[in-house]
């Protein structure tokens, strides 16, 4: 089995990727604007819920319970789905999932698919697999369409084209949709997309969707969205294939009550999503007459085995932690080298795929805790980041310079005698870098710090020396 | 009351004035202050960077030094957050007999400086005089871990002559994050730039906080940009008098 998360394996480390992105002022402007708007909206609609914390706790408990009994619920889901006329396929990894999906489409001789709302398909790079099998995928979620037309990577898990502004989108549409002219008002852009998509909705015979929730009790799938394109994709085609990460299971239909309150408020700051689609198997004479669910593992069962970071799988992909994160708000999603970005990406990606490729991610956080505070299912992201950092260090994968610095600090702090020697050494060590009362430039690991900040020079007398002097004076 | 001061390792070396201010205030309020000289560090930097076994050693030292203390005062919310959020778990993982029990009984006796004044000692007005416009930076640990709420602001409002102003986006992180500011120096600097903008827009003369770590970070940029705003720990403002 080989686990892949989009293109993550080939991405540069977070600090390097971030450095490049930080110099893009347009991107940073778009980011700040977009995240601020969603953040404010979220705050407003969360504040009107007196039982918000209870809902969070309940969601946390439900998810916890599911993960402890995932095997049971998955089988229950399969049985219920099959009973309702659906087919269920189990995929261990990305390649297997792609093979299953491509096979189903080829069996019918279809050459095109319409897709909607599935990050998981980006995780397994389904579009690449489809294209190499001669099948053309059309993204129908507006933001996904923008990303696809631009040959781009998503930069946000809810608003994948967050890094693009209206002007850029207009240019892209003009170019890629072969239009003669196009206005730049939101109405103009959505109208162009509508024309482009409608024609495909009516023509294409296979739809591919993701799932927000898969309900074990009934075998139903639930997808929430704002545009109605998912409704089109899941009702118009002859065949519907739904790709579901195995952690998306919830036990009962009535559990939706909790999640459908939490998700839209956290994701887009709406009280309810404009479109909530729930379907169960096949309904004769209405909607797709062939329905397949592909249940994807791709590293998830491995995460499940670690009790302390298992909660990573609770995520309902609302994106609230991204909008709240001071790091994400500066760099955007591309710095994370994975389709999963922001705080959740920083814990999910390195667990899904081998740590070597992504061990800079758990350090891409100031541990400010804003993510934990907004997370609707109460994932203690900082705690999991710390766990992953510790794993990197224990595996001996931390940089040598850091290991030496940390060891030296540990020795210096091992007792008051060595500490005083270290204090004296620090005072001596700063001399070559001191200018007036400040340190303006430092070498090596600390060079980044002094690029934009001074460091105050170390005072002549430490607190402990002052204290001792005072005690001596008192004793006299 | 006999109050044991855990000054924290970086205040000890870099910000001794904060420690002196805490001593002055507590003594002014009639308490006896003790500084156990064997103390070093709470282990936060090691813990947060992934060096848990080193953090455990430092925690052991902290616990053995302060085990008998009546009350421990810590002028740093992030160090108190380290203790409250991680000590019990760290102790449970270590197989040292009695350590977990010691941590459990010690934790309720540990107070962050502003918490100690408002919650334990029940004072807000300590007769300080500081005729300046001051902006309060709310540090992340004070806000989300310790949930200090308006405790620092309440203390500042009682200072004679002081005008307290509010920054925009006051609850946003300053981008320090300990070794984060070294390992991700560029991102940290970008976060800091946004923070500084909000602080400077208030026009305040002084930026204060309950953590010198954030203030060192913020102050470093203020100084580099040659702004008129300076940074001062809350304790140093409260220690002033007419
Ligand atoms: S970790 Fe929490 S806040 Fe972040 S996307 Fe997942 S559910 Fe939303």
Coordinates of N, CA and C in Angstrom, one line a residue, chain B residues 8 32 37 47 49 51 65 71 99 111 125 150 154 156 170 172-173 177 180 200 225 237 239:
Chain B
X8 N 11.1 32.8 35.9 CA 11.2 32.2 34.5 C 12.6 32.5 34.0
X32 N 5.5 38.4 51.9 CA 6.9 38.0 52.0 C 7.3 37.3 50.7
X37 N 16.6 29.8 44.8 CA 17.7 30.0 43.8 C 18.0 28.8 42.9
X47 N 9.6 21.5 25.4 CA 8.4 20.8 25.1 C 7.8 21.2 23.8
X49 N 9.1 22.4 21.2 CA 9.9 22.1 20.0 C 10.0 20.6 19.8
X51 N 11.1 18.3 22.3 CA 12.1 17.6 23.1 C 11.5 17.3 24.5
X65 N 11.7 22.0 43.4 CA 12.0 23.3 44.0 C 10.8 24.0 44.6
X71 N 2.4 29.6 47.8 CA 1.9 30.1 46.5 C 3.0 30.4 45.6
X99 N 5.5 11.7 41.4 CA 5.6 12.9 40.6 C 4.2 13.4 40.2
X111 N 0.1 30.7 40.3 CA -0.6 31.8 39.7 C 0.2 32.6 38.7
X125 N -6.2 47.9 42.7 CA -5.6 49.2 42.7 C -4.4 49.0 43.7
X150 N -10.4 40.0 31.4 CA -10.0 41.4 31.5 C -9.2 41.6 32.8
X154 N -8.2 45.2 34.0 CA -8.7 45.8 35.2 C -7.6 46.4 36.1
X156 N -4.8 47.6 35.0 CA -4.3 48.8 34.3 C -5.3 50.0 34.5
X170 N -7.2 42.8 18.3 CA -6.3 42.6 19.5 C -6.1 41.1 19.9
X172 N -5.3 38.7 17.9 CA -4.4 38.0 16.9 C -3.0 37.8 17.5
X173 N -2.5 36.6 17.2 CA -1.1 36.3 17.7 C -0.1 37.3 17.1
X177 N 5.8 32.6 19.2 CA 5.7 31.2 19.2 C 7.1 30.5 19.6
X180 N 9.3 28.9 17.0 CA 8.6 29.2 15.7 C 9.3 30.4 15.0
X200 N 0.5 50.2 16.4 CA 0.9 51.6 16.1 C -0.3 52.5 15.8
X225 N 12.2 49.5 13.6 CA 11.5 50.6 12.8 C 11.6 51.9 13.4
X237 N 4.8 48.5 35.0 CA 3.8 49.6 35.1 C 3.2 49.7 36.4
X239 N 4.4 48.7 39.2 CA 5.3 49.0 40.2 C 5.7 50.5 40.4

